mmCIF file of C-alpha atoms in Angstrom:
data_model
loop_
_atom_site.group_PDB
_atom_site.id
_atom_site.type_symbol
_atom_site.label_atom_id
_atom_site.label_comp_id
_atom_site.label_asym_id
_atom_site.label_seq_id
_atom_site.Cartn_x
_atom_site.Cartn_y
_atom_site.Cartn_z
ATOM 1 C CA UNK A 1039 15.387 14.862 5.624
ATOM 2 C CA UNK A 1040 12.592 17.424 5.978
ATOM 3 C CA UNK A 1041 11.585 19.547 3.095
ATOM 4 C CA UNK A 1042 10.494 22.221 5.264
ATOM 5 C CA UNK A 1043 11.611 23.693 8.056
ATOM 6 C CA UNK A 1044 10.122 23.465 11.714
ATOM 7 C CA UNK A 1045 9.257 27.374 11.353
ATOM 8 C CA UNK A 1046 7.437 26.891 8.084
ATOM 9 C CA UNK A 1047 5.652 24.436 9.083
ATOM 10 C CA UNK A 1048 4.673 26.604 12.005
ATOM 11 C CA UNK A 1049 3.255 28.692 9.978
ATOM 12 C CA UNK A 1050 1.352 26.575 7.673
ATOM 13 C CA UNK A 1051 -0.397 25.440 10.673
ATOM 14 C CA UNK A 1052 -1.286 28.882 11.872
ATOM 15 C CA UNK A 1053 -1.948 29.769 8.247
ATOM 16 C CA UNK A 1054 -4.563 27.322 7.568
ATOM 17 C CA UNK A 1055 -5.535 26.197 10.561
ATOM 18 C CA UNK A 1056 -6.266 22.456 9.888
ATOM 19 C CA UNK A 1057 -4.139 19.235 9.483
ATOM 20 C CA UNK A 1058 -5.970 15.983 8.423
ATOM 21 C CA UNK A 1059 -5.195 13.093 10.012
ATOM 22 C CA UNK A 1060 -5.268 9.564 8.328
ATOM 23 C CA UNK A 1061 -4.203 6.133 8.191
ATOM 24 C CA UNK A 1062 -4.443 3.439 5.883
ATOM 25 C CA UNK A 1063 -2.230 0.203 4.808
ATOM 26 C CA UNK A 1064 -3.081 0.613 1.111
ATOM 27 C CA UNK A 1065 -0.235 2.953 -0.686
ATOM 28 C CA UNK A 1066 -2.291 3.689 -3.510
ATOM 29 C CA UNK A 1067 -5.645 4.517 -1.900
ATOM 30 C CA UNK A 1068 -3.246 6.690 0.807
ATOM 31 C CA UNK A 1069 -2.441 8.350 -2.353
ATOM 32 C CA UNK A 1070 -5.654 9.246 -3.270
ATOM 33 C CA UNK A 1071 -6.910 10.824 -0.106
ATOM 34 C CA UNK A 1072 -3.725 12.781 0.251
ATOM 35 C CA UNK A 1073 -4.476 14.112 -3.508
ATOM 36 C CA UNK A 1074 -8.020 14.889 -2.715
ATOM 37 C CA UNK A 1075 -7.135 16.843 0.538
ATOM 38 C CA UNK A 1076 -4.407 18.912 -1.325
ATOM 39 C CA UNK A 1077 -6.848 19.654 -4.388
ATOM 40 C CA UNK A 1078 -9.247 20.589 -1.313
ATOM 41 C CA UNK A 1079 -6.288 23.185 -0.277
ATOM 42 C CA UNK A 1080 -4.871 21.440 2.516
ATOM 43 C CA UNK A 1081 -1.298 22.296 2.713
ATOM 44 C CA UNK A 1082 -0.251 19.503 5.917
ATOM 45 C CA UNK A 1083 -0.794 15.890 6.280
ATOM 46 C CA UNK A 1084 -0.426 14.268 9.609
ATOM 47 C CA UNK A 1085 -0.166 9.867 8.877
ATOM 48 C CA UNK A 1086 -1.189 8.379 12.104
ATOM 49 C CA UNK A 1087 1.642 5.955 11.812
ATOM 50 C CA UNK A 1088 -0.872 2.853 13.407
ATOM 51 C CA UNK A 1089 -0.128 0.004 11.448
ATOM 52 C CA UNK A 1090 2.320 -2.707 10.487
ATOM 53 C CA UNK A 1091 4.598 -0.937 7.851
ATOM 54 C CA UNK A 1092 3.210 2.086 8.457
ATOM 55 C CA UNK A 1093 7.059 3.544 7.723
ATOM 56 C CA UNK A 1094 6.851 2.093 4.223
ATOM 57 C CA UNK A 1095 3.710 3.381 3.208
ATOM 58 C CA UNK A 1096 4.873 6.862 4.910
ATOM 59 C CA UNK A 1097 7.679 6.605 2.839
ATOM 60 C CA UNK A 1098 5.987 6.198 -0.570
ATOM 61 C CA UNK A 1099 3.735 9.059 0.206
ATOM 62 C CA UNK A 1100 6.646 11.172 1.147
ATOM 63 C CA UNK A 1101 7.921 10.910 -1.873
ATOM 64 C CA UNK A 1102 4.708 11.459 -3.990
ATOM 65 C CA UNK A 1103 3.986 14.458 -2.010
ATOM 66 C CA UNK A 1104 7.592 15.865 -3.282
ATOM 67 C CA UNK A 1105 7.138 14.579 -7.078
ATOM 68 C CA UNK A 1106 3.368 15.482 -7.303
ATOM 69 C CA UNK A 1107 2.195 18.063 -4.872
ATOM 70 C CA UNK A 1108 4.232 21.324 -4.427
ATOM 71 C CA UNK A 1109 4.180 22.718 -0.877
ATOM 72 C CA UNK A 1110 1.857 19.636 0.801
ATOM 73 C CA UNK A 1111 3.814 19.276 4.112
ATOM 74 C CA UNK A 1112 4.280 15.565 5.318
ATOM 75 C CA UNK A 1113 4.192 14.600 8.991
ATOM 76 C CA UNK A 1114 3.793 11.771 11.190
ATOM 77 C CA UNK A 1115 1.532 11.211 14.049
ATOM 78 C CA UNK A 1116 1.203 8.475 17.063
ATOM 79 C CA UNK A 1117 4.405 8.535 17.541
ATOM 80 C CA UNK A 1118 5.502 6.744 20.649
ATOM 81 C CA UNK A 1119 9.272 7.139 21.155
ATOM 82 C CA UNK A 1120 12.941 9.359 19.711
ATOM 83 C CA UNK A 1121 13.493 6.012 17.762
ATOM 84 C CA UNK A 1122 10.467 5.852 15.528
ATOM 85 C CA UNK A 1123 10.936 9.864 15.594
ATOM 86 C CA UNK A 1124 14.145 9.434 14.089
ATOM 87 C CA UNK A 1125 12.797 6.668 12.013
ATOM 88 C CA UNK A 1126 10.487 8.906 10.138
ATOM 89 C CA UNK A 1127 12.710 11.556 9.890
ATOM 90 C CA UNK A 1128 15.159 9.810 7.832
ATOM 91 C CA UNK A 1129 11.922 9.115 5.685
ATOM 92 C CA UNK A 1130 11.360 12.949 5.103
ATOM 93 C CA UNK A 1131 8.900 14.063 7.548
ATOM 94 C CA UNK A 1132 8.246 17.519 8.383
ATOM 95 C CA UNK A 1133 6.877 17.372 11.889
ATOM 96 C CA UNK A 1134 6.367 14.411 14.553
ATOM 97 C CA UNK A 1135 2.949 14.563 16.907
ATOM 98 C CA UNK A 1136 2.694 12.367 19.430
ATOM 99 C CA UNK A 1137 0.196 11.061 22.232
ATOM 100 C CA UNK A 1138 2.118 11.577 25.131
ATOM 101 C CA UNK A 1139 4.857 14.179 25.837
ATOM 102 C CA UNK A 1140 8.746 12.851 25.754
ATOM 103 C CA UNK A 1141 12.185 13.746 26.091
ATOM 104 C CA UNK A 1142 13.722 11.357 24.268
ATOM 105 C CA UNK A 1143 11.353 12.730 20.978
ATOM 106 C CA UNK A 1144 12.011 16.433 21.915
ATOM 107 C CA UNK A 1145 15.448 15.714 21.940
ATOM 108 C CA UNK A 1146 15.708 14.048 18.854
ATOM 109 C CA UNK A 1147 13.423 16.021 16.701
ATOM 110 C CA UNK A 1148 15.146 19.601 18.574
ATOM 111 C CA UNK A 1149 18.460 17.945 16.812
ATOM 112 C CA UNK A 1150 17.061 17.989 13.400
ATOM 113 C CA UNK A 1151 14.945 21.137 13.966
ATOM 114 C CA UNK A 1152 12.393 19.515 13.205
ATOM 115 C CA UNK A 1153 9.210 20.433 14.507
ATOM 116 C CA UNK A 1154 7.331 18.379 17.130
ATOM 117 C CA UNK A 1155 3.716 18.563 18.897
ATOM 118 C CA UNK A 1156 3.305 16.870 21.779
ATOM 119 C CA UNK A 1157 0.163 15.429 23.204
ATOM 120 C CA UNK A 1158 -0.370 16.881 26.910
ATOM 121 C CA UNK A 1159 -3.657 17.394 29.291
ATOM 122 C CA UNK A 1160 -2.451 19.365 31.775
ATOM 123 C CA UNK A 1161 -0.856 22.744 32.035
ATOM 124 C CA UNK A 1162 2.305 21.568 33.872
ATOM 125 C CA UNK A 1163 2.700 19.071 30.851
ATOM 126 C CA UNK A 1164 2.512 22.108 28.374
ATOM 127 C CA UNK A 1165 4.834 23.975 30.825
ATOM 128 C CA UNK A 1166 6.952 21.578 30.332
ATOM 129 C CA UNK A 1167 7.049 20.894 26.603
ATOM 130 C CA UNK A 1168 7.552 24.630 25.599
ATOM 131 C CA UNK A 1169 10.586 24.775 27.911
ATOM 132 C CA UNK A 1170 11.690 21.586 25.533
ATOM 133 C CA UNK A 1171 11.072 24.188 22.746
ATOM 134 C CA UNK A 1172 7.534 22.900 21.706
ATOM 135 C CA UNK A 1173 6.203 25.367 19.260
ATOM 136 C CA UNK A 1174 2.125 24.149 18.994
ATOM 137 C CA UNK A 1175 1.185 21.695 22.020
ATOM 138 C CA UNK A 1176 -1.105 18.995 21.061
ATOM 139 C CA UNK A 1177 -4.265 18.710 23.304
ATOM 140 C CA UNK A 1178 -5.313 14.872 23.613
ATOM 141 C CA UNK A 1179 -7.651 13.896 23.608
ATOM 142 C CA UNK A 1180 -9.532 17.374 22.485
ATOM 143 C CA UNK A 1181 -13.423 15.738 23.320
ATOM 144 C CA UNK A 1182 -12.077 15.304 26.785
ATOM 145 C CA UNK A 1183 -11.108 18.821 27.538
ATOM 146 C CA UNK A 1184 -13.141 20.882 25.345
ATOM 147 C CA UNK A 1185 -12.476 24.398 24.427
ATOM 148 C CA UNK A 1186 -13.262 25.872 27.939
ATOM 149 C CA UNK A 1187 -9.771 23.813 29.038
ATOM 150 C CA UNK A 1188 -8.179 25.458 25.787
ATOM 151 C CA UNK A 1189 -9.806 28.977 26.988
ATOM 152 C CA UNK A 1190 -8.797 28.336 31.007
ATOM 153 C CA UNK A 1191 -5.170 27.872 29.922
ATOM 154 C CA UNK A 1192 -4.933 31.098 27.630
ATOM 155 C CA UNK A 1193 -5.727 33.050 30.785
ATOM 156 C CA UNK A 1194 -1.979 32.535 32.608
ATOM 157 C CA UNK A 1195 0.026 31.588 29.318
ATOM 158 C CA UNK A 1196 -1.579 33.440 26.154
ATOM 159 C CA UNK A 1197 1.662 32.360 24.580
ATOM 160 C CA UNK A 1198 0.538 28.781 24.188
ATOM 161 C CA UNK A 1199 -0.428 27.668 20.687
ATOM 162 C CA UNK A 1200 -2.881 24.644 21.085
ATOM 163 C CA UNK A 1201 -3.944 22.103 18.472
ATOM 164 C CA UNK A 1202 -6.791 20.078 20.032
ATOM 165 C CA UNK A 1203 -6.792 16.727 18.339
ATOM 166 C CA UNK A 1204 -9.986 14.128 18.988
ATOM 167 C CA UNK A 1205 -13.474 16.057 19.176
ATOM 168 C CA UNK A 1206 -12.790 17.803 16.297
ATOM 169 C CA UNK A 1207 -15.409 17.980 13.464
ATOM 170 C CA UNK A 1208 -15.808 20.387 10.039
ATOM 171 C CA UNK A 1209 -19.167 22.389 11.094
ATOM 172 C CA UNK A 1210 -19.404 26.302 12.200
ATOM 173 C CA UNK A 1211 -20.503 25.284 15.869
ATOM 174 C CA UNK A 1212 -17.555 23.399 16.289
ATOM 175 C CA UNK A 1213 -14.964 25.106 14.890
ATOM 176 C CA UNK A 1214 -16.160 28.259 16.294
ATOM 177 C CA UNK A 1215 -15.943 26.991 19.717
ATOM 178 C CA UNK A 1216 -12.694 25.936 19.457
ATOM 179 C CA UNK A 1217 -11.063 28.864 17.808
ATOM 180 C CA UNK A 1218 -13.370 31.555 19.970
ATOM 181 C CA UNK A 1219 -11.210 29.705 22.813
ATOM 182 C CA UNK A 1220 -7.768 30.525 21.162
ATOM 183 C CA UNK A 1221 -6.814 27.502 19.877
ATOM 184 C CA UNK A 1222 -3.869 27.547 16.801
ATOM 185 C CA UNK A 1223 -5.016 24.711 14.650
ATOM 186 C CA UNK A 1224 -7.222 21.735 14.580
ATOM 187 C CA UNK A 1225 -6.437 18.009 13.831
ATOM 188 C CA UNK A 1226 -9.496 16.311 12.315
ATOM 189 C CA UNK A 1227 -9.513 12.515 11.280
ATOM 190 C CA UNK A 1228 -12.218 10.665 10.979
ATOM 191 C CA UNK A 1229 -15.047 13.098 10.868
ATOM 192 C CA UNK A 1230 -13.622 14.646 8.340
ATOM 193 C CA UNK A 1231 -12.165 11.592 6.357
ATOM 194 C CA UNK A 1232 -14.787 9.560 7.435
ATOM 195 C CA UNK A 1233 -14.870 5.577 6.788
ATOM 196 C CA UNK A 1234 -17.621 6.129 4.277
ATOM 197 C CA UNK A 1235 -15.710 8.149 2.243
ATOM 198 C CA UNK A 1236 -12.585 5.304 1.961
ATOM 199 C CA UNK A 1237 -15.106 2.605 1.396
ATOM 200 C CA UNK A 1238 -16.800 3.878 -1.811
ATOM 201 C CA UNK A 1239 -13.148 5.856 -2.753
ATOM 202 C CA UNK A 1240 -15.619 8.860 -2.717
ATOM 203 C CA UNK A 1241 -12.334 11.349 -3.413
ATOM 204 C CA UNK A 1242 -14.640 13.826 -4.621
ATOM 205 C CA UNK A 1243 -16.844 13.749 -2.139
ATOM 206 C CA UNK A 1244 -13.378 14.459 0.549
ATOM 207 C CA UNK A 1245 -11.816 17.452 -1.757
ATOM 208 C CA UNK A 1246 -15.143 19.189 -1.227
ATOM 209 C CA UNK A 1247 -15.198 18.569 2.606
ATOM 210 C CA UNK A 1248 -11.919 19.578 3.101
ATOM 211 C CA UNK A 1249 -12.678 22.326 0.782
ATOM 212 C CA UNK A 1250 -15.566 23.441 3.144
ATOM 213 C CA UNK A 1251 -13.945 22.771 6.242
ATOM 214 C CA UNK A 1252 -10.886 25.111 5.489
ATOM 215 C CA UNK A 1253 -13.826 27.565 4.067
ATOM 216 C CA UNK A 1254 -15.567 27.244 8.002
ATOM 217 C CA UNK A 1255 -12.395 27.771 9.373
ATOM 218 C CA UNK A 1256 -11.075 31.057 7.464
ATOM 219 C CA UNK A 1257 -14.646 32.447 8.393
ATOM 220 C CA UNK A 1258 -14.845 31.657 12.341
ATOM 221 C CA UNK A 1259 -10.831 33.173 12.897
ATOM 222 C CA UNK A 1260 -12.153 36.579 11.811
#
């Protein structure tokens, strides 16, 4: 079951304005980065549940999260359907995100309260997922639609919270055009936990990225 609920987590997101995104097979290494983003003061996690097993290794990091590092908020992203939803539920996640906006996983996560962020691209899909009871609507991919889509959308619904996802990296000009446009939070991956960085297990190297990036955010919301 979640540790937190879907309005805390809510907040978290609004709070700090960034969720990492990462996969990787390796439990121990997955470990590692999720330490060196939470010594970095990231507070949410989103797995990108891609791979074979990806539940177990979701799992395992669930529960070091809980054991090792108080208040880090585990979720679960590409999520394609309410069964994996539920799936990773019942392995203690704290939101769902996923691609594509569905029923079946607004109706399963709304049962749990959990909190879920769909990914939509047009406003009729966003319509739609707040009147499922979507809190923060995912735009995917972000690089596609850019902030202006973010900004054009604020106009007839300034009630939408927006997490752009994809196009996303930790410098001012980017995260200044996003957040000048009104979005809620960002998702950053790979530009921020870049393949560089897993290959030489540079941990230091991420803790001060994610460090800076959270810095570049706090200063561009003001």
């Amino acid at each position: 079951m979640a540790q937190f609920t879907r309005l805390e987590v809510a907040q978290a997101m609004k709070e700090t304005g960034m969720i990492p995104l990462f996969f990787n097979n390796d439990i121990e290494l997955s470990k590692k980065v999720l330490k060196a983003c939470y010594d970095g003061g990231a507070r949410l996690m989103e797995f990108t549940a891609r791979g074979d097993f990806a539940h177990e290794v979701f799992g395992e990091l669930t529960k070091y999260a809980i054991a090792e590092l108080p208040g880090m908020i585990m979720g679960v992203g590409s999520v394609t359907d309410g069964a994996a939803a539920s799936l990773y539920m019942a392995l203690g996640a704290n939101f769902i995100v996923t691609p594509v906006l569905r029923e079946d996983i607004a109706i399963a996560c709304n049962r749990k309260k959990v909190l879920w962020s769909p990914g939509c691209g047009t406003l009729t899909e966003i319509a739609r997922a707040e009147e499922l009871g979507c809190e923060i609507v995912k735009l995917f991919p972000g690089d596609i639609y850019g902030p202006q889509f973010v900004k054009g959308i604020k106009g007839p619904q300034p009630w939408t919270s927006v997490m752009p996802t994809g196009g996303v990296s930790p410098t001012e000009e980017n995260l200044k055009g996003w957040f000048d446009a009104g979005v809620t939070c960002v998702g950053m991956g790979s530009k921020l936990i870049s393949k560089d960085i897993i290959a030489n297990e540079d941990y230091a190297k991420l803790e001060q990225d994610v460090k800076a990036a959270l810095a570049i955010v706090k200063s561009v919301r003001k």
